[in-house]
Amino acid sequence: EPIKPKKQRLRWNAKEVEKGDYEYFMLKEIYEQPRVIADIAASGSGQVQKIADFIKKTENIYMVGCGTASYAGIAGEYLFSKIAKRHVNVSIGSEFGYDLDFLTKKSLVVAISQSGETMDVLESVKKAKARGATILALVNVLGSTLYREADKKILIGAGPEIGVASTKAFIGMLAHLVLLAYALIDKMDDGIKALTMAVKSTESILTDANVKRLMLLVKKLKTKNHIFVIGRGLSYPTALETALKIKEISYIHAEGLAAGELKHGTLALVTQGTPCIVFLPNDETYSANLAAAMEMKARGGYIVGISNKSNDVFDDFIKVDDAGEATIIPNVVVAQLLAYYLTIERGFDHDM
């Protein structure tokens, strides 16, 4: 039967899918991130506040994603708990089908995806809808399957992402989750302030001087077979994302874990010279993360501290200016650059 299609105009331009002056799309997309964060801070609050007002009426919240998007969900869990005092259940898309027996018509499932075409996420959405749950899509692609299937949606607005490893879309997910958490307590201005700080911190990481320092570190890591990454609180999903990026494009085995779990097996694998990346933001987790760094140091680990301040425990130090609850954003940018330059040094193609 004849149908009348609903047309939607993509607001991307041709230059966004060209490398321009950059050698790789991934590097271009990393450097676009301050603008993405600033745009979300400047114009994303309107749609976010409407969604937040709806979330206030729901009884329980689930966040579902795969890979990098699942780490955004874990970050969302911490942000909603710490800022908005709201409990969130987080599930990997491929596991959600075994974890949805408590869904009701008053449940909200936040499906997170860059492409909007991730099959495990779409299957989760299908099962959740069958139980009457409301679907909120946090997605980067207008008109994607997830976008169309969702009852409510937030467009990430990061623009097209060509590199195989998600960078700016992930940062866009985090930025929107920061705003959502603050909007739930009617403090949107505080969320915008946090993102503004994140922009400045990210810009300082992308300076030539800082990049040169990162490249010196990369030369020390490029021949290693194993890298361990730890953090607590919001630094836990940061550690997971760091390890994923390193594995995905440089092909070095990397393991990200919660710092408190270090002593349950992984510490036995830390030997003389093993690279150990530790995230120590200026929050309530700092002392505990430092204690974990000391444990790794005692076993001969080469400690790379990523923090707003240096410490004698660190063998190498990468400074990240404090951005409050949004410090996870510049921390992740450091991880992206580390993975990028490790891949360069090892002779692989980031974009493929």
mmCIF file of C-alpha atoms in Angstrom:
data_model
loop_
_atom_site.group_PDB
_atom_site.id
_atom_site.type_symbol
_atom_site.label_atom_id
_atom_site.label_comp_id
_atom_site.label_asym_id
_atom_site.label_seq_id
_atom_site.Cartn_x
_atom_site.Cartn_y
_atom_site.Cartn_z
ATOM 1 C CA GLU A 1 0.000 0.000 0.000
ATOM 2 C CA PRO A 2 1.206 3.511 -0.701
ATOM 3 C CA ILE A 3 2.759 5.237 2.304
ATOM 4 C CA LYS A 4 3.839 8.799 2.853
ATOM 5 C CA PRO A 5 7.434 8.842 4.141
ATOM 6 C CA LYS A 6 8.414 11.161 6.935
ATOM 7 C CA LYS A 7 11.457 13.119 5.813
ATOM 8 C CA GLN A 8 14.172 14.274 8.200
ATOM 9 C CA ARG A 9 17.049 16.539 7.275
ATOM 10 C CA LEU A 10 20.513 15.556 8.528
ATOM 11 C CA ARG A 11 22.189 18.681 9.843
ATOM 12 C CA TRP A 12 25.707 17.485 9.099
ATOM 13 C CA ASN A 13 27.868 19.016 6.402
ATOM 14 C CA ALA A 14 30.350 17.432 4.020
ATOM 15 C CA LYS A 15 33.384 18.828 5.852
ATOM 16 C CA GLU A 16 32.483 16.756 8.903
ATOM 17 C CA VAL A 17 33.274 13.542 7.009
ATOM 18 C CA GLU A 18 36.593 14.774 5.614
ATOM 19 C CA LYS A 19 39.943 14.516 7.404
ATOM 20 C CA GLY A 20 40.943 18.079 6.653
ATOM 21 C CA ASP A 21 44.430 18.745 8.069
ATOM 22 C CA TYR A 22 44.449 15.595 10.205
ATOM 23 C CA GLU A 23 46.202 12.366 9.248
ATOM 24 C CA TYR A 24 43.467 10.194 10.744
ATOM 25 C CA PHE A 25 39.768 10.626 11.459
ATOM 26 C CA MET A 26 40.305 9.511 15.045
ATOM 27 C CA LEU A 27 42.676 12.393 15.786
ATOM 28 C CA LYS A 28 40.290 14.858 14.139
ATOM 29 C CA GLU A 29 37.426 13.523 16.262
ATOM 30 C CA ILE A 30 39.487 13.756 19.457
ATOM 31 C CA TYR A 31 40.239 17.415 18.761
ATOM 32 C CA GLU A 32 36.570 18.129 18.019
ATOM 33 C CA GLN A 33 35.575 17.162 21.548
ATOM 34 C CA PRO A 34 35.880 20.551 23.290
ATOM 35 C CA ARG A 35 33.414 21.936 20.732
ATOM 36 C CA VAL A 36 31.051 18.975 21.246
ATOM 37 C CA ILE A 37 31.047 19.504 25.025
ATOM 38 C CA ALA A 38 30.586 23.262 24.651
ATOM 39 C CA ASP A 39 27.685 22.787 22.219
ATOM 40 C CA ILE A 40 25.930 20.419 24.631
ATOM 41 C CA ALA A 41 26.446 22.867 27.499
ATOM 42 C CA ALA A 42 25.114 25.740 25.383
ATOM 43 C CA SER A 43 22.145 24.147 23.663
ATOM 44 C CA GLY A 44 21.455 20.726 25.147
ATOM 45 C CA SER A 45 19.820 21.883 28.361
ATOM 46 C CA GLY A 46 16.382 22.411 26.790
ATOM 47 C CA GLN A 47 15.825 18.831 25.667
ATOM 48 C CA VAL A 48 17.590 17.479 28.750
ATOM 49 C CA GLN A 49 15.309 19.350 31.174
ATOM 50 C CA LYS A 50 12.184 17.973 29.482
ATOM 51 C CA ILE A 51 13.548 14.447 29.759
ATOM 52 C CA ALA A 52 14.561 15.019 33.385
ATOM 53 C CA ASP A 53 11.024 16.146 34.244
ATOM 54 C CA PHE A 54 9.735 12.893 32.770
ATOM 55 C CA ILE A 55 12.345 10.774 34.592
ATOM 56 C CA LYS A 56 11.153 12.226 37.901
ATOM 57 C CA LYS A 57 7.846 10.428 37.344
ATOM 58 C CA THR A 58 9.365 6.989 36.729
ATOM 59 C CA GLU A 59 9.770 4.352 39.424
ATOM 60 C CA ASN A 60 12.954 2.652 38.272
ATOM 61 C CA ILE A 61 15.656 3.339 35.707
ATOM 62 C CA TYR A 62 17.729 0.934 33.659
ATOM 63 C CA MET A 63 20.685 1.932 31.484
ATOM 64 C CA VAL A 64 21.628 -0.439 28.681
ATOM 65 C CA GLY A 65 24.551 -0.300 26.267
ATOM 66 C CA CYS A 66 27.352 -2.333 24.708
ATOM 67 C CA GLY A 67 31.095 -1.764 24.904
ATOM 68 C CA THR A 68 31.913 1.926 25.278
ATOM 69 C CA ALA A 69 28.208 2.789 25.610
ATOM 70 C CA SER A 70 27.906 0.384 28.550
ATOM 71 C CA TYR A 71 30.699 2.294 30.302
ATOM 72 C CA ALA A 72 28.703 5.478 29.754
ATOM 73 C CA GLY A 73 25.861 3.679 31.528
ATOM 74 C CA ILE A 74 28.093 2.836 34.488
ATOM 75 C CA ALA A 75 29.183 6.483 34.636
ATOM 76 C CA GLY A 76 25.506 7.472 34.524
ATOM 77 C CA GLU A 77 24.829 5.189 37.466
ATOM 78 C CA TYR A 78 27.443 6.995 39.570
ATOM 79 C CA LEU A 79 26.340 10.464 38.393
ATOM 80 C CA PHE A 80 22.654 9.831 39.112
ATOM 81 C CA SER A 81 23.476 8.395 42.533
ATOM 82 C CA LYS A 82 25.946 11.053 43.641
ATOM 83 C CA ILE A 83 24.249 14.127 42.195
ATOM 84 C CA ALA A 84 20.554 13.280 41.923
ATOM 85 C CA LYS A 85 20.285 10.576 44.626
ATOM 86 C CA ARG A 86 18.530 8.307 42.117
ATOM 87 C CA HIS A 87 19.214 4.586 41.792
ATOM 88 C CA VAL A 88 20.032 3.221 38.340
ATOM 89 C CA ASN A 89 20.358 -0.401 37.226
ATOM 90 C CA VAL A 90 23.032 -0.885 34.557
ATOM 91 C CA SER A 91 23.124 -3.839 32.188
ATOM 92 C CA ILE A 92 25.175 -4.912 29.179
ATOM 93 C CA GLY A 93 22.945 -5.132 26.117
ATOM 94 C CA SER A 94 23.669 -8.802 25.490
ATOM 95 C CA GLU A 95 22.843 -9.656 29.127
ATOM 96 C CA PHE A 96 19.745 -7.507 29.552
ATOM 97 C CA GLY A 97 17.419 -10.270 28.385
ATOM 98 C CA TYR A 98 18.301 -12.221 31.522
ATOM 99 C CA ASP A 99 17.845 -9.239 33.811
ATOM 100 C CA LEU A 100 14.495 -7.654 32.955
ATOM 101 C CA ASP A 101 11.996 -9.579 35.070
ATOM 102 C CA PHE A 102 11.339 -6.524 37.221
ATOM 103 C CA LEU A 103 10.413 -4.216 34.353
ATOM 104 C CA THR A 104 6.945 -2.651 34.585
ATOM 105 C CA LYS A 105 4.972 0.033 32.773
ATOM 106 C CA LYS A 106 6.545 2.541 35.159
ATOM 107 C CA SER A 107 10.086 1.513 34.246
ATOM 108 C CA LEU A 108 12.395 3.624 32.097
ATOM 109 C CA VAL A 109 15.066 1.977 29.948
ATOM 110 C CA VAL A 110 17.791 4.361 28.806
ATOM 111 C CA ALA A 111 19.282 2.746 25.703
ATOM 112 C CA ILE A 112 22.705 4.219 24.884
ATOM 113 C CA SER A 113 24.317 3.858 21.458
ATOM 114 C CA GLN A 114 26.538 5.775 19.071
ATOM 115 C CA SER A 115 25.123 4.285 15.886
ATOM 116 C CA GLY A 116 21.616 3.398 17.011
ATOM 117 C CA GLU A 117 22.049 0.093 15.182
ATOM 118 C CA THR A 118 23.764 -2.080 17.823
ATOM 119 C CA MET A 119 21.855 -5.359 17.613
ATOM 120 C CA ASP A 120 22.135 -6.337 21.293
ATOM 121 C CA VAL A 121 20.794 -2.931 22.348
ATOM 122 C CA LEU A 122 17.929 -3.163 19.842
ATOM 123 C CA GLU A 123 17.044 -6.626 21.137
ATOM 124 C CA SER A 124 17.015 -5.231 24.688
ATOM 125 C CA VAL A 125 14.698 -2.423 23.590
ATOM 126 C CA LYS A 126 12.354 -4.900 21.912
ATOM 127 C CA LYS A 127 12.083 -7.010 25.070
ATOM 128 C CA ALA A 128 11.635 -3.971 27.310
ATOM 129 C CA LYS A 129 8.863 -2.575 25.106
ATOM 130 C CA ALA A 130 7.074 -5.914 25.253
ATOM 131 C CA ARG A 131 6.912 -5.480 29.037
ATOM 132 C CA GLY A 132 5.505 -1.969 28.703
ATOM 133 C CA ALA A 133 8.619 -0.026 29.712
ATOM 134 C CA THR A 134 9.300 3.429 28.286
ATOM 135 C CA ILE A 135 12.400 3.680 26.085
ATOM 136 C CA LEU A 136 14.689 6.709 26.168
ATOM 137 C CA ALA A 137 17.367 6.678 23.464
ATOM 138 C CA LEU A 138 20.653 8.493 24.017
ATOM 139 C CA VAL A 139 21.919 8.148 20.465
ATOM 140 C CA ASN A 140 24.126 9.986 17.984
ATOM 141 C CA VAL A 141 22.421 9.131 14.682
ATOM 142 C CA LEU A 142 19.166 10.824 13.716
ATOM 143 C CA GLY A 143 16.749 8.389 12.072
ATOM 144 C CA SER A 144 18.607 5.266 13.232
ATOM 145 C CA THR A 145 16.613 2.208 14.294
ATOM 146 C CA LEU A 146 17.036 3.012 17.997
ATOM 147 C CA TYR A 147 16.011 6.621 17.400
ATOM 148 C CA ARG A 148 12.827 5.468 15.664
ATOM 149 C CA GLU A 149 11.983 2.768 18.203
ATOM 150 C CA ALA A 150 12.382 4.999 21.262
ATOM 151 C CA ASP A 151 9.486 6.753 22.989
ATOM 152 C CA LYS A 152 11.745 9.624 23.974
ATOM 153 C CA LYS A 153 15.159 10.582 22.654
ATOM 154 C CA ILE A 154 18.200 12.710 23.251
ATOM 155 C CA LEU A 155 20.394 13.273 20.210
ATOM 156 C CA ILE A 156 24.017 13.341 21.301
ATOM 157 C CA GLY A 157 24.906 15.804 18.550
ATOM 158 C CA ALA A 158 28.562 14.810 18.188
ATOM 159 C CA GLY A 159 28.361 14.709 14.389
ATOM 160 C CA PRO A 160 29.506 11.789 12.220
ATOM 161 C CA GLU A 161 32.111 9.499 13.752
ATOM 162 C CA ILE A 162 34.266 7.779 11.111
ATOM 163 C CA GLY A 163 37.050 6.284 13.239
ATOM 164 C CA VAL A 164 36.332 2.736 14.388
ATOM 165 C CA ALA A 165 36.984 3.631 18.044
ATOM 166 C CA SER A 166 34.274 5.869 19.479
ATOM 167 C CA THR A 167 35.649 9.099 20.949
ATOM 168 C CA LYS A 168 33.500 12.208 20.638
ATOM 169 C CA ALA A 169 30.224 10.252 20.754
ATOM 170 C CA PHE A 170 31.262 8.750 24.114
ATOM 171 C CA ILE A 171 32.235 12.174 25.430
ATOM 172 C CA GLY A 172 28.842 13.445 24.230
ATOM 173 C CA MET A 173 27.095 10.648 26.135
ATOM 174 C CA LEU A 174 28.940 11.607 29.323
ATOM 175 C CA ALA A 175 28.167 15.308 28.867
ATOM 176 C CA HIS A 176 24.437 14.641 28.499
ATOM 177 C CA LEU A 177 24.415 12.322 31.527
ATOM 178 C CA VAL A 178 26.099 15.037 33.620
ATOM 179 C CA LEU A 179 23.401 17.511 32.566
ATOM 180 C CA LEU A 180 20.625 14.979 33.194
ATOM 181 C CA ALA A 181 21.845 14.256 36.712
ATOM 182 C CA TYR A 182 21.866 17.951 37.611
ATOM 183 C CA ALA A 183 18.531 18.574 35.860
ATOM 184 C CA LEU A 184 16.912 15.921 38.080
ATOM 185 C CA ILE A 185 17.575 18.180 41.075
ATOM 186 C CA ASP A 186 16.749 21.364 39.149
ATOM 187 C CA LYS A 187 20.356 22.559 39.135
ATOM 188 C CA MET A 188 20.992 22.719 35.408
ATOM 189 C CA ASP A 189 23.290 25.728 35.854
ATOM 190 C CA ASP A 190 25.623 23.590 37.983
ATOM 191 C CA GLY A 191 25.721 20.991 35.220
ATOM 192 C CA ILE A 192 26.550 23.624 32.612
ATOM 193 C CA LYS A 193 29.281 24.970 34.892
ATOM 194 C CA ALA A 194 30.787 21.478 35.249
ATOM 195 C CA LEU A 195 30.810 21.002 31.464
ATOM 196 C CA THR A 196 32.387 24.433 30.967
ATOM 197 C CA MET A 197 35.182 23.376 33.332
ATOM 198 C CA ALA A 198 35.510 20.109 31.386
ATOM 199 C CA VAL A 199 35.968 22.065 28.153
ATOM 200 C CA LYS A 200 38.856 24.059 29.631
ATOM 201 C CA SER A 201 40.460 20.968 31.130
ATOM 202 C CA THR A 202 40.166 19.085 27.835
ATOM 203 C CA GLU A 203 41.677 21.985 25.896
ATOM 204 C CA SER A 204 44.695 21.983 28.215
ATOM 205 C CA ILE A 205 45.208 18.262 27.527
ATOM 206 C CA LEU A 206 45.195 18.889 23.780
ATOM 207 C CA THR A 207 47.986 21.492 23.881
ATOM 208 C CA ASP A 208 51.179 20.703 21.962
ATOM 209 C CA ALA A 209 53.271 20.623 25.140
ATOM 210 C CA ASN A 210 51.012 18.105 26.827
ATOM 211 C CA VAL A 211 50.754 15.920 23.734
ATOM 212 C CA LYS A 212 54.571 15.794 23.504
ATOM 213 C CA ARG A 213 54.674 14.600 27.116
ATOM 214 C CA LEU A 214 52.131 11.895 26.324
ATOM 215 C CA MET A 215 54.180 10.777 23.323
ATOM 216 C CA LEU A 216 57.256 10.337 25.537
ATOM 217 C CA LEU A 217 55.190 8.121 27.830
ATOM 218 C CA VAL A 218 53.905 6.138 24.865
ATOM 219 C CA LYS A 219 57.473 5.299 23.789
ATOM 220 C CA LYS A 220 57.944 3.630 27.192
ATOM 221 C CA LEU A 221 54.736 1.622 26.858
ATOM 222 C CA LYS A 222 54.746 0.533 23.213
ATOM 223 C CA THR A 223 56.742 -2.687 23.746
ATOM 224 C CA LYS A 224 54.829 -3.826 26.828
ATOM 225 C CA ASN A 225 52.561 -6.869 26.681
ATOM 226 C CA HIS A 226 50.209 -5.916 29.517
ATOM 227 C CA ILE A 227 48.843 -2.676 30.952
ATOM 228 C CA PHE A 228 46.628 -2.438 34.045
ATOM 229 C CA VAL A 229 44.276 0.498 34.603
ATOM 230 C CA ILE A 230 42.480 1.228 37.866
ATOM 231 C CA GLY A 231 40.128 3.742 39.446
ATOM 232 C CA ARG A 232 37.226 4.055 41.869
ATOM 233 C CA GLY A 233 33.836 5.724 41.540
ATOM 234 C CA LEU A 234 33.582 7.544 38.212
ATOM 235 C CA SER A 235 37.181 6.522 37.550
ATOM 236 C CA TYR A 236 36.078 2.879 37.370
ATOM 237 C CA PRO A 237 34.265 3.284 34.015
ATOM 238 C CA THR A 238 37.173 5.547 33.006
ATOM 239 C CA ALA A 239 39.541 2.630 33.634
ATOM 240 C CA LEU A 240 37.329 0.271 31.643
ATOM 241 C CA GLU A 241 37.160 2.675 28.701
ATOM 242 C CA THR A 242 40.929 3.277 28.805
ATOM 243 C CA ALA A 243 41.647 -0.447 28.632
ATOM 244 C CA LEU A 244 39.127 -0.915 25.823
ATOM 245 C CA LYS A 245 40.650 1.836 23.693
ATOM 246 C CA ILE A 246 44.177 0.463 24.165
ATOM 247 C CA LYS A 247 43.089 -3.060 23.253
ATOM 248 C CA GLU A 248 40.867 -2.040 20.371
ATOM 249 C CA ILE A 249 43.383 -0.143 18.277
ATOM 250 C CA SER A 250 46.927 -0.740 19.606
ATOM 251 C CA TYR A 251 46.439 -4.483 20.233
ATOM 252 C CA ILE A 252 48.170 -4.397 23.608
ATOM 253 C CA HIS A 253 46.434 -6.425 26.297
ATOM 254 C CA ALA A 254 44.991 -4.002 28.829
ATOM 255 C CA GLU A 255 42.789 -4.676 31.820
ATOM 256 C CA GLY A 256 40.618 -2.059 33.505
ATOM 257 C CA LEU A 257 39.222 -2.698 36.951
ATOM 258 C CA ALA A 258 37.905 -1.118 40.114
ATOM 259 C CA ALA A 259 40.903 -0.273 42.301
ATOM 260 C CA GLY A 260 39.441 -2.121 45.284
ATOM 261 C CA GLU A 261 39.367 -5.351 43.267
ATOM 262 C CA LEU A 262 43.092 -5.166 42.566
ATOM 263 C CA LYS A 263 43.968 -7.446 45.474
ATOM 264 C CA HIS A 264 41.546 -10.138 44.292
ATOM 265 C CA GLY A 265 43.843 -11.754 41.762
ATOM 266 C CA THR A 266 45.138 -9.034 39.436
ATOM 267 C CA LEU A 267 47.843 -7.755 41.786
ATOM 268 C CA ALA A 268 49.618 -11.109 41.387
ATOM 269 C CA LEU A 269 50.219 -10.231 37.715
ATOM 270 C CA VAL A 270 51.985 -6.945 38.479
ATOM 271 C CA THR A 271 55.721 -7.529 38.215
ATOM 272 C CA GLN A 272 58.823 -5.378 37.792
ATOM 273 C CA GLY A 273 58.168 -2.716 35.144
ATOM 274 C CA THR A 274 54.497 -3.559 34.508
ATOM 275 C CA PRO A 275 52.718 -0.345 33.387
ATOM 276 C CA CYS A 276 49.935 0.597 35.820
ATOM 277 C CA ILE A 277 47.710 3.559 34.963
ATOM 278 C CA VAL A 278 45.914 5.071 37.960
ATOM 279 C CA PHE A 279 43.168 7.716 37.796
ATOM 280 C CA LEU A 280 43.132 9.978 40.857
ATOM 281 C CA PRO A 281 40.636 12.824 40.403
ATOM 282 C CA ASN A 282 40.137 15.434 43.100
ATOM 283 C CA ASP A 283 37.195 13.677 44.773
ATOM 284 C CA GLU A 284 36.375 11.291 47.613
ATOM 285 C CA THR A 285 38.235 8.425 45.887
ATOM 286 C CA TYR A 286 41.678 10.062 45.809
ATOM 287 C CA SER A 287 43.213 8.499 48.939
ATOM 288 C CA ALA A 288 41.932 5.000 48.182
ATOM 289 C CA ASN A 289 43.204 5.205 44.595
ATOM 290 C CA LEU A 290 46.592 6.372 45.871
ATOM 291 C CA ALA A 291 46.732 3.413 48.276
ATOM 292 C CA ALA A 292 46.123 1.053 45.339
ATOM 293 C CA ALA A 293 48.905 2.765 43.377
ATOM 294 C CA MET A 294 51.228 2.143 46.331
ATOM 295 C CA GLU A 295 50.319 -1.562 46.314
ATOM 296 C CA MET A 296 51.211 -1.816 42.625
ATOM 297 C CA LYS A 297 54.397 0.185 43.172
ATOM 298 C CA ALA A 298 55.444 -2.207 45.948
ATOM 299 C CA ARG A 299 55.352 -5.062 43.431
ATOM 300 C CA GLY A 300 57.549 -3.159 40.971
ATOM 301 C CA GLY A 301 54.796 -1.614 38.849
ATOM 302 C CA TYR A 302 55.560 1.442 36.705
ATOM 303 C CA ILE A 303 52.955 3.891 37.980
ATOM 304 C CA VAL A 304 51.374 6.421 35.625
ATOM 305 C CA GLY A 305 49.336 8.850 37.715
ATOM 306 C CA ILE A 306 46.558 10.828 36.008
ATOM 307 C CA SER A 307 45.424 13.522 38.427
ATOM 308 C CA ASN A 308 45.241 17.226 39.175
ATOM 309 C CA LYS A 309 48.323 16.940 41.395
ATOM 310 C CA SER A 310 51.536 14.937 41.344
ATOM 311 C CA ASN A 311 52.734 12.462 43.969
ATOM 312 C CA ASP A 312 56.039 10.768 44.770
ATOM 313 C CA VAL A 313 54.428 7.397 44.065
ATOM 314 C CA PHE A 314 54.128 8.232 40.352
ATOM 315 C CA ASP A 315 56.881 7.234 37.938
ATOM 316 C CA ASP A 316 55.118 9.327 35.303
ATOM 317 C CA PHE A 317 52.475 12.010 35.752
ATOM 318 C CA ILE A 318 49.810 13.429 33.455
ATOM 319 C CA LYS A 319 48.114 16.532 34.806
ATOM 320 C CA VAL A 320 44.359 16.899 34.363
ATOM 321 C CA ASP A 321 42.777 20.065 35.712
ATOM 322 C CA ASP A 322 39.862 19.465 38.074
ATOM 323 C CA ALA A 323 36.415 19.771 36.450
ATOM 324 C CA GLY A 324 34.273 18.698 39.388
ATOM 325 C CA GLU A 325 31.849 15.872 38.636
ATOM 326 C CA ALA A 326 32.717 16.187 34.934
ATOM 327 C CA THR A 327 36.419 15.344 35.427
ATOM 328 C CA ILE A 328 35.709 11.947 33.884
ATOM 329 C CA ILE A 329 35.522 13.746 30.513
ATOM 330 C CA PRO A 330 39.113 15.093 30.328
ATOM 331 C CA ASN A 331 40.373 11.870 31.950
ATOM 332 C CA VAL A 332 38.871 9.878 29.085
ATOM 333 C CA VAL A 333 40.449 12.249 26.549
ATOM 334 C CA VAL A 334 43.863 11.403 28.028
ATOM 335 C CA ALA A 335 43.033 7.722 27.513
ATOM 336 C CA GLN A 336 42.059 8.341 23.884
ATOM 337 C CA LEU A 337 45.336 10.114 23.143
ATOM 338 C CA LEU A 338 47.358 7.362 24.829
ATOM 339 C CA ALA A 339 45.633 4.721 22.708
ATOM 340 C CA TYR A 340 46.015 6.836 19.564
ATOM 341 C CA TYR A 341 49.757 7.392 19.906
ATOM 342 C CA LEU A 342 50.381 3.798 21.038
ATOM 343 C CA THR A 343 48.778 2.729 17.778
ATOM 344 C CA ILE A 344 50.960 5.147 15.792
ATOM 345 C CA GLU A 345 54.113 3.828 17.469
ATOM 346 C CA ARG A 346 53.100 0.220 16.794
ATOM 347 C CA GLY A 347 52.374 0.886 13.108
ATOM 348 C CA PHE A 348 48.630 0.225 12.984
ATOM 349 C CA ASP A 349 45.722 2.139 11.437
ATOM 350 C CA HIS A 350 43.376 3.694 14.036
ATOM 351 C CA ASP A 351 40.520 4.283 11.642
ATOM 352 C CA MET A 352 40.347 0.683 10.400
#
